[in-house]
Coordinates of N, CA and C and ligand atoms in Angstrom, one line a residue:
X1 N 77.1 230.4 117.2 CA 78.3 230.1 117.8 C 78.5 228.7 118.6
X2 N 79.9 227.8 118.1 CA 80.4 227.0 119.3 C 79.5 227.2 120.5
X3 N 79.4 225.9 120.7 CA 79.8 225.6 121.9 C 80.7 225.5 122.6
X4 N 81.9 225.4 122.6 CA 83.1 226.0 123.1 C 83.2 227.4 123.3
X5 N 82.6 227.6 122.4 CA 83.2 228.9 122.3 C 82.2 230.3 123.1
X6 N 80.8 229.3 123.2 CA 79.9 229.4 124.0 C 80.2 229.5 126.1
X7 N 81.2 228.0 126.1 CA 81.9 227.5 127.3 C 83.0 228.8 127.6
X8 N 83.9 229.1 126.9 CA 84.6 230.0 127.1 C 84.6 231.7 127.2
X9 N 83.6 232.3 126.6 CA 82.8 233.0 127.1 C 81.9 233.3 128.9
X10 N 81.8 232.2 129.4 CA 80.4 231.9 130.3 C 82.2 232.0 131.0
X11 N 83.7 231.1 131.0 CA 84.2 230.9 132.1 C 84.3 232.2 132.7
X12 N 84.7 233.3 131.1 CA 85.4 234.4 131.6 C 84.5 235.5 131.6
X13 N 83.5 235.3 131.7 CA 82.0 236.0 132.4 C 82.9 235.9 133.8
X14 N 82.4 234.7 134.4 CA 82.7 234.3 135.6 C 83.4 234.9 136.2
X15 N 84.9 234.9 135.8 CA 86.4 235.3 136.3 C 86.0 236.9 135.9
X16 N 85.6 237.2 135.1 CA 85.2 238.3 135.4 C 84.3 239.5 137.0
X17 N 83.6 238.0 136.9 CA 82.5 238.8 137.8 C 83.6 238.4 139.4
X18 N 84.5 237.5 139.8 CA 85.2 237.4 140.7 C 85.7 238.9 140.6
X19 N 86.3 239.4 139.9 CA 87.5 240.6 139.9 C 86.5 241.6 140.4
X20 N 85.3 241.3 139.8 CA 84.3 242.8 140.5 C 84.0 242.7 141.9
X21 N 84.5 241.1 142.4 CA 84.3 241.7 143.5 C 85.5 241.3 144.9
X22 N 87.2 241.8 144.1 CA 87.6 241.1 144.9 C 88.4 243.5 144.9
X23 N 88.0 243.5 146.6 CA 88.3 245.3 146.6 C 89.7 245.5 146.7
X24 N 89.8 246.7 146.2 CA 91.0 246.9 146.0 C 92.0 247.5 148.1
X25 N 92.8 247.2 148.2 CA 93.4 246.8 149.0 C 93.5 247.7 149.5
X26 N 93.2 248.9 149.2 CA 93.4 250.5 149.7 C 91.8 250.7 150.5
X27 N 91.2 251.0 149.3 CA 89.6 251.5 149.4 C 89.0 250.6 148.9
X28 N 88.9 250.2 150.1 CA 87.6 248.1 150.0 C 86.4 248.9 149.9
X29 N 86.0 249.7 149.5 CA 84.6 249.7 148.9 C 84.8 250.1 147.2
X30 N 85.7 250.3 147.0 CA 85.8 249.7 145.7 C 86.6 248.5 145.2
X31 N 86.3 247.8 143.8 CA 86.4 246.9 143.6 C 87.7 246.6 142.3
X32 N 88.0 245.7 141.9 CA 89.5 246.3 141.1 C 89.3 246.4 139.5
X33 N 87.7 246.1 139.7 CA 87.0 246.0 138.0 C 87.2 247.4 138.0
X34 N 86.5 247.7 139.3 CA 85.7 249.6 139.2 C 86.8 250.3 139.2
X35 N 88.2 250.1 139.7 CA 89.2 250.8 139.7 C 90.0 251.2 138.1
X36 N 89.3 249.9 137.9 CA 89.4 250.2 136.3 C 91.2 249.7 135.6
X37 N 91.8 248.8 136.6 CA 93.1 248.2 136.8 C 93.1 247.0 135.8
X38 N 92.0 246.3 135.7 CA 91.6 245.2 135.1 C 91.6 245.3 133.7
X39 N 92.7 245.3 133.0 CA 92.4 245.5 131.3 C 92.7 244.9 130.3
X40 N 92.1 243.3 131.3 CA 92.1 242.5 130.0 C 92.1 240.9 130.5
X41 N 91.5 240.1 130.2 CA 91.4 238.9 130.6 C 91.1 237.7 129.7
X42 N 91.9 237.0 129.5 CA 92.3 236.2 128.2 C 92.5 234.6 128.5
X43 N 91.7 233.5 127.8 CA 92.3 232.3 128.6 C 93.3 232.1 127.3
X44 N 94.0 230.8 128.7 CA 95.0 230.6 127.8 C 95.3 229.1 128.6
X45 N 96.2 227.9 127.7 CA 95.9 226.4 128.0 C 95.7 226.3 129.4
X46 N 96.5 226.7 130.6 CA 96.2 226.3 131.2 C 95.4 226.8 132.7
X47 N 95.0 228.1 131.6 CA 94.2 228.9 132.9 C 93.9 230.4 132.3
X48 N 94.4 231.4 133.0 CA 93.6 232.4 132.0 C 94.8 232.7 132.2
X49 N 95.0 234.4 131.4 CA 95.8 235.4 131.6 C 95.4 237.2 132.1
X50 N 95.4 237.4 133.1 CA 94.7 239.1 133.8 C 95.7 239.4 133.7
X51 N 95.5 240.5 132.7 CA 96.0 242.3 132.6 C 95.6 243.1 133.5
X52 N 96.7 243.4 134.2 CA 96.9 244.6 135.1 C 97.4 246.0 135.0
X53 N 97.3 246.5 134.7 CA 98.0 248.0 135.0 C 98.4 249.2 136.1
X54 N 98.7 248.6 136.8 CA 99.2 249.9 138.2 C 98.8 250.5 138.0
X55 N 98.3 251.5 138.8 CA 97.7 252.6 139.4 C 99.3 253.6 139.5
X56 N 99.3 253.8 140.2 CA 100.3 254.8 140.5 C 101.8 253.9 141.2
X57 N 103.1 254.6 139.7 CA 103.8 253.8 140.2 C 104.5 254.1 141.2
X58 N 105.1 252.9 142.2 CA 105.7 253.0 143.2 C 104.6 252.8 145.0
X59 N 103.0 252.6 144.2 CA 101.9 252.2 145.0 C 102.1 251.0 145.7
X60 N 102.7 251.2 146.7 CA 103.3 249.4 147.2 C 102.2 248.4 147.6
X61 N 100.8 249.2 147.0 CA 99.7 247.9 147.3 C 99.8 247.0 145.8
X62 N 100.4 247.4 144.9 CA 100.3 247.0 143.6 C 100.9 245.3 143.6
X63 N 101.4 244.5 144.9 CA 101.9 243.2 144.7 C 100.6 243.0 145.3
X64 N 100.0 243.4 146.3 CA 98.8 242.7 146.7 C 98.2 242.8 146.2
X65 N 98.0 243.4 145.5 CA 96.7 243.3 144.2 C 96.9 242.1 143.2
X66 N 98.3 242.2 142.8 CA 98.7 240.4 142.0 C 98.1 239.5 143.0
X67 N 98.9 239.4 144.0 CA 98.7 238.2 145.0 C 97.1 238.4 145.1
X68 N 96.0 238.9 145.5 CA 95.1 238.6 145.5 C 94.3 238.3 144.3
X69 N 94.9 238.8 143.3 CA 93.5 238.5 142.1 C 94.5 236.9 141.5
X70 N 95.6 236.6 141.6 CA 96.0 234.9 141.6 C 94.8 234.4 142.8
X71 N 95.3 234.4 144.0 CA 94.6 233.3 145.1 C 93.1 233.7 144.9
X72 N 92.5 234.6 144.4 CA 90.7 234.2 144.1 C 90.5 233.7 142.6
X73 N 91.2 234.2 142.1 CA 90.7 233.1 140.2 C 91.7 231.7 140.9
X74 N 91.8 231.4 141.8 CA 92.8 229.1 141.7 C 91.8 228.5 140.6
X75 N 90.4 228.8 141.4 CA 89.6 227.9 140.6 C 89.8 227.6 138.9
X76 N 89.9 228.8 138.4 CA 89.8 228.8 136.9 C 91.4 228.6 136.7
X77 N 92.0 227.9 137.1 CA 93.8 227.1 136.5 C 95.1 228.1 136.8
X78 N 95.5 228.0 136.0 CA 96.9 228.5 136.4 C 97.1 230.4 136.0
X79 N 97.0 231.0 136.9 CA 96.8 232.4 136.1 C 97.7 233.2 136.3
X80 N 98.3 233.5 135.0 CA 99.3 234.2 134.5 C 98.7 235.5 134.6
X81 N 99.8 236.6 135.5 CA 99.4 237.9 136.0 C 100.4 238.7 134.6
X82 N 100.1 239.6 133.6 CA 100.6 240.5 133.3 C 100.5 241.6 133.6
X83 N 101.6 242.4 133.9 CA 101.6 244.1 134.0 C 102.0 244.9 132.6
X84 N 101.0 245.2 132.7 CA 100.8 246.4 131.3 C 100.7 247.8 132.1
X85 N 101.6 248.5 131.3 CA 102.1 249.5 131.8 C 101.9 250.8 130.8
X86 N 101.6 250.5 129.8 CA 101.2 251.6 128.6 C 100.2 250.9 127.9
X87 N 99.2 251.5 127.7 CA 99.0 253.2 128.2 C 99.0 253.4 130.0
X88 N 99.3 254.1 130.7 CA 99.4 254.1 132.1 C 97.3 254.3 132.1
X89 N 97.8 254.3 133.5 CA 96.3 254.0 134.1 C 96.5 255.2 134.5
X90 N 94.9 255.5 133.7 CA 94.7 257.3 134.0 C 93.3 256.7 135.3
X91 N 92.8 257.9 135.9 CA 91.5 257.7 136.9 C 90.6 257.9 136.3
X92 N 90.4 258.4 134.8 CA 89.3 258.5 133.9 C 89.2 256.6 133.7
X93 N 89.6 256.0 134.4 CA 89.2 254.6 134.0 C 88.0 254.0 135.3
X94 N 88.1 254.8 136.0 CA 87.0 254.2 137.3 C 85.9 254.5 136.9
X95 N 84.7 252.9 137.0 CA 83.5 253.5 136.7 C 82.8 254.9 137.0
X96 N 81.9 254.6 137.1 CA 81.1 256.1 137.2 C 80.3 254.9 138.6
X97 N 79.8 253.8 138.6 CA 79.6 252.8 139.9 C 80.5 252.9 140.9
X98 N 82.4 252.9 140.5 CA 82.8 253.2 141.2 C 83.5 254.4 142.2
X99 N 82.9 255.7 141.4 CA 83.0 257.4 141.8 C 81.9 257.1 143.0
X100 N 80.6 256.7 142.5 CA 79.8 256.9 143.4 C 80.3 256.3 145.1
X101 N 80.9 255.0 144.6 CA 81.3 254.1 146.0 C 82.5 255.6 146.8
X102 N 83.2 255.6 146.0 CA 84.5 256.4 146.8 C 83.7 257.9 147.1
X103 N 82.7 258.5 146.3 CA 82.2 258.8 147.2 C 81.3 258.7 148.6
X104 N 80.0 257.5 148.3 CA 80.1 257.6 149.2 C 81.2 257.0 150.9
X105 N 81.9 256.8 150.6 CA 83.1 256.3 151.5 C 83.8 258.1 152.4
X106 N 83.7 258.9 151.2 CA 83.8 260.3 152.0 C 86.2 260.3 151.6
X107 N 85.9 260.4 150.1 CA 86.9 260.4 149.3 C 86.9 261.2 148.3
X108 N 87.2 262.4 147.6 CA 86.8 262.4 146.8 C 87.2 261.9 145.6
X109 N 87.0 261.5 144.7 CA 87.5 260.9 143.4 C 87.9 261.5 143.0
X110 N 89.2 261.0 142.1 CA 89.8 261.7 141.7 C 89.8 262.3 140.2
X111 N 90.0 263.3 140.0 CA 89.4 264.1 138.7 C 88.3 264.9 138.3
X112 N 87.6 265.1 140.2 CA 86.3 265.6 140.5 C 87.0 266.9 141.9
X113 N 86.3 268.3 141.3 CA 86.4 268.4 142.7 C 85.0 269.0 143.0
X114 N 84.3 268.8 143.0 CA 82.9 268.8 143.5 C 82.2 267.2 143.2
X115 N 81.6 267.5 145.3 CA 80.9 266.2 145.1 C 79.4 266.5 145.2
X116 N 78.8 267.6 145.9 CA 77.7 268.0 146.6 C 76.7 267.7 145.4
X117 N 75.3 267.1 145.9 CA 74.3 266.5 145.9 C 73.9 268.0 144.7
X118 N 73.5 267.3 143.5 CA 72.4 268.6 142.6 C 73.8 269.1 142.7
X119 N 74.9 269.7 141.7 CA 75.5 270.5 141.8 C 75.9 269.7 140.5
X120 N 77.0 270.7 139.4 CA 77.7 269.8 138.7 C 78.9 269.5 139.3
X121 N 79.0 268.4 138.2 CA 80.6 267.7 138.7 C 81.3 268.1 137.9
X122 N 82.3 268.7 138.4 CA 83.7 269.1 138.0 C 84.8 268.4 137.5
X123 N 85.4 268.5 136.3 CA 86.6 268.2 136.3 C 87.7 268.8 136.2
X124 N 88.1 268.0 137.2 CA 90.0 269.3 136.6 C 90.3 268.5 135.5
X125 N 91.3 269.9 134.9 CA 92.7 268.9 134.1 C 94.2 268.3 134.7
X126 N 93.6 267.5 134.3 CA 94.9 266.5 134.8 C 96.7 267.6 136.0
X127 N 97.0 267.9 137.0 CA 98.0 268.7 136.9 C 97.2 269.7 137.3
X128 N 96.4 270.5 136.8 CA 95.9 272.0 137.2 C 95.8 271.7 138.7
X129 N 95.9 272.9 139.5 CA 95.8 273.1 140.8 C 94.9 273.3 141.3
X130 N 93.6 272.8 141.6 CA 92.3 273.5 141.9 C 91.8 273.2 143.2
X131 N 91.2 273.6 143.4 CA 90.9 273.4 145.1 C 89.7 272.7 145.3
X132 N 89.2 272.0 146.1 CA 88.4 270.6 146.4 C 87.7 271.4 147.2
X133 N 86.3 270.8 146.5 CA 85.5 270.8 147.3 C 84.9 269.8 148.7
X134 N 85.1 270.5 150.1 CA 85.0 268.9 151.0 C 83.2 268.4 150.8
X135 N 83.7 267.0 150.6 CA 82.5 265.9 150.3 C 81.5 265.6 151.4
X136 N 81.5 266.3 152.7 CA 81.1 267.0 153.9 C 79.7 267.8 153.7
X137 N 80.7 268.9 153.4 CA 79.2 269.6 153.8 C 79.7 270.4 151.8
X138 N 80.3 270.8 151.4 CA 80.5 271.4 149.4 C 81.5 272.7 149.9
X139 N 81.5 272.7 150.7 CA 82.3 274.0 150.6 C 83.4 273.7 150.4
X140 N 83.7 275.6 149.6 CA 85.2 275.1 148.9 C 86.2 275.9 150.0
X141 N 86.0 275.7 151.0 CA 87.0 276.6 151.7 C 88.2 275.3 152.4
X142 N 88.9 274.8 151.8 CA 89.6 273.8 152.5 C 90.5 274.0 152.0
X143 N 91.8 273.3 152.3 CA 93.2 273.4 153.1 C 93.7 271.4 152.7
X144 N 95.1 271.9 151.8 CA 95.4 270.2 151.9 C 96.1 270.2 153.0
X145 N 96.4 269.1 154.1 CA 96.8 269.0 155.3 C 98.1 268.3 155.1
X146 N 98.2 267.5 154.0 CA 99.1 266.5 154.0 C 99.0 266.0 152.5
X147 N 100.7 266.1 152.0 CA 100.4 265.2 150.1 C 100.4 263.8 150.6
X148 N 100.3 263.5 151.8 CA 100.4 262.0 152.0 C 99.1 261.8 152.7
X149 N 98.4 261.5 152.2 CA 96.6 260.7 153.5 C 97.4 259.1 154.1
X150 N 96.3 257.9 153.9 CA 96.4 256.8 154.6 C 97.5 255.9 154.2
X151 N 97.4 256.5 152.4 CA 98.8 256.1 151.6 C 99.4 257.1 150.5
X152 N 99.7 256.8 150.0 CA 100.7 257.9 149.6 C 99.6 258.1 148.0
X153 N 99.4 257.2 147.8 CA 97.7 257.5 146.8 C 96.9 258.5 146.9
X154 N 96.9 259.1 147.8 CA 95.9 259.9 148.2 C 96.1 260.7 149.2
X155 N 95.7 261.9 149.0 CA 96.2 263.4 149.7 C 95.7 263.8 150.8
X156 N 96.0 264.2 151.9 CA 94.5 264.7 152.8 C 94.2 266.1 153.1
X157 N 93.6 266.5 153.3 CA 92.7 267.9 153.5 C 91.6 267.7 154.3
X158 N 91.3 269.4 154.8 CA 90.8 269.8 155.9 C 89.7 270.8 155.4
X159 N 88.4 270.4 155.7 CA 87.8 271.3 155.6 C 87.2 272.3 156.4
X160 N 88.1 274.0 156.0 CA 87.6 275.0 157.2 C 86.2 275.7 157.5
X161 N 85.6 275.2 156.8 CA 83.7 275.6 157.3 C 83.2 274.7 158.1
X162 N 83.2 272.8 158.0 CA 83.1 272.4 158.7 C 83.6 271.1 159.7
X163 N 85.0 271.5 159.0 CA 86.3 271.7 159.6 C 86.4 269.7 160.1
X164 N 85.9 269.0 158.8 CA 86.4 267.5 159.0 C 87.3 267.4 158.0
X165 N 88.0 266.9 157.8 CA 89.1 266.1 157.4 C 88.5 265.1 156.4
X166 N 89.0 265.3 154.8 CA 88.9 264.2 154.0 C 89.9 263.8 152.8
X167 N 89.7 262.9 152.4 CA 91.3 262.4 151.4 C 90.6 262.9 150.9
X168 N 91.6 262.6 149.2 CA 91.5 263.3 147.9 C 92.6 262.2 147.1
X169 N 92.1 260.8 146.5 CA 92.2 260.5 145.2 C 93.8 261.2 144.4
X170 N 94.3 261.1 144.6 CA 95.4 262.1 143.6 C 95.4 261.4 141.9
X171 N 94.9 263.0 141.1 CA 94.6 262.9 140.3 C 96.3 262.7 139.3
X172 N 96.0 261.9 138.5 CA 97.1 261.9 137.5 C 96.5 261.2 136.1
Ligands
ZN201 ZN1 83.1 270.8 154.8

């Protein structure tokens, strides 16, 4: 491998490292890289091109995310952000580490219905209506209290067993 190539790899790796530190504006425990919305990173003549796929269309955080990415990568030169809408983001792109962080935060990660330790994690088909298990006590006796939680991307639930509210990142 030639020296310039090695430098390129080092630069991109350093930029990825920065992206792994940028929190998602809506769920700050998870980074943009863990959320899986950073699809690609390329070197350009004057800096970097970052390819992002927005999570939910109409999610108000999208613009904020672009601003945050630009601000965090200023040391890398001119940052060009390309929004790539196809293929559409799916909750499958959230990394394992990201899912674990969502769980620790008390949010049922998308696509999962059960989070209780020791229980198999069950995935639900997209669009299927499934009963969510409470992330606090594991009870399936839960109800949706609002289609919108703290943000339009999350729905609010309540556990009828322990009475704790919880949020679910909508599965798409
Ligand atoms: Zn509960």
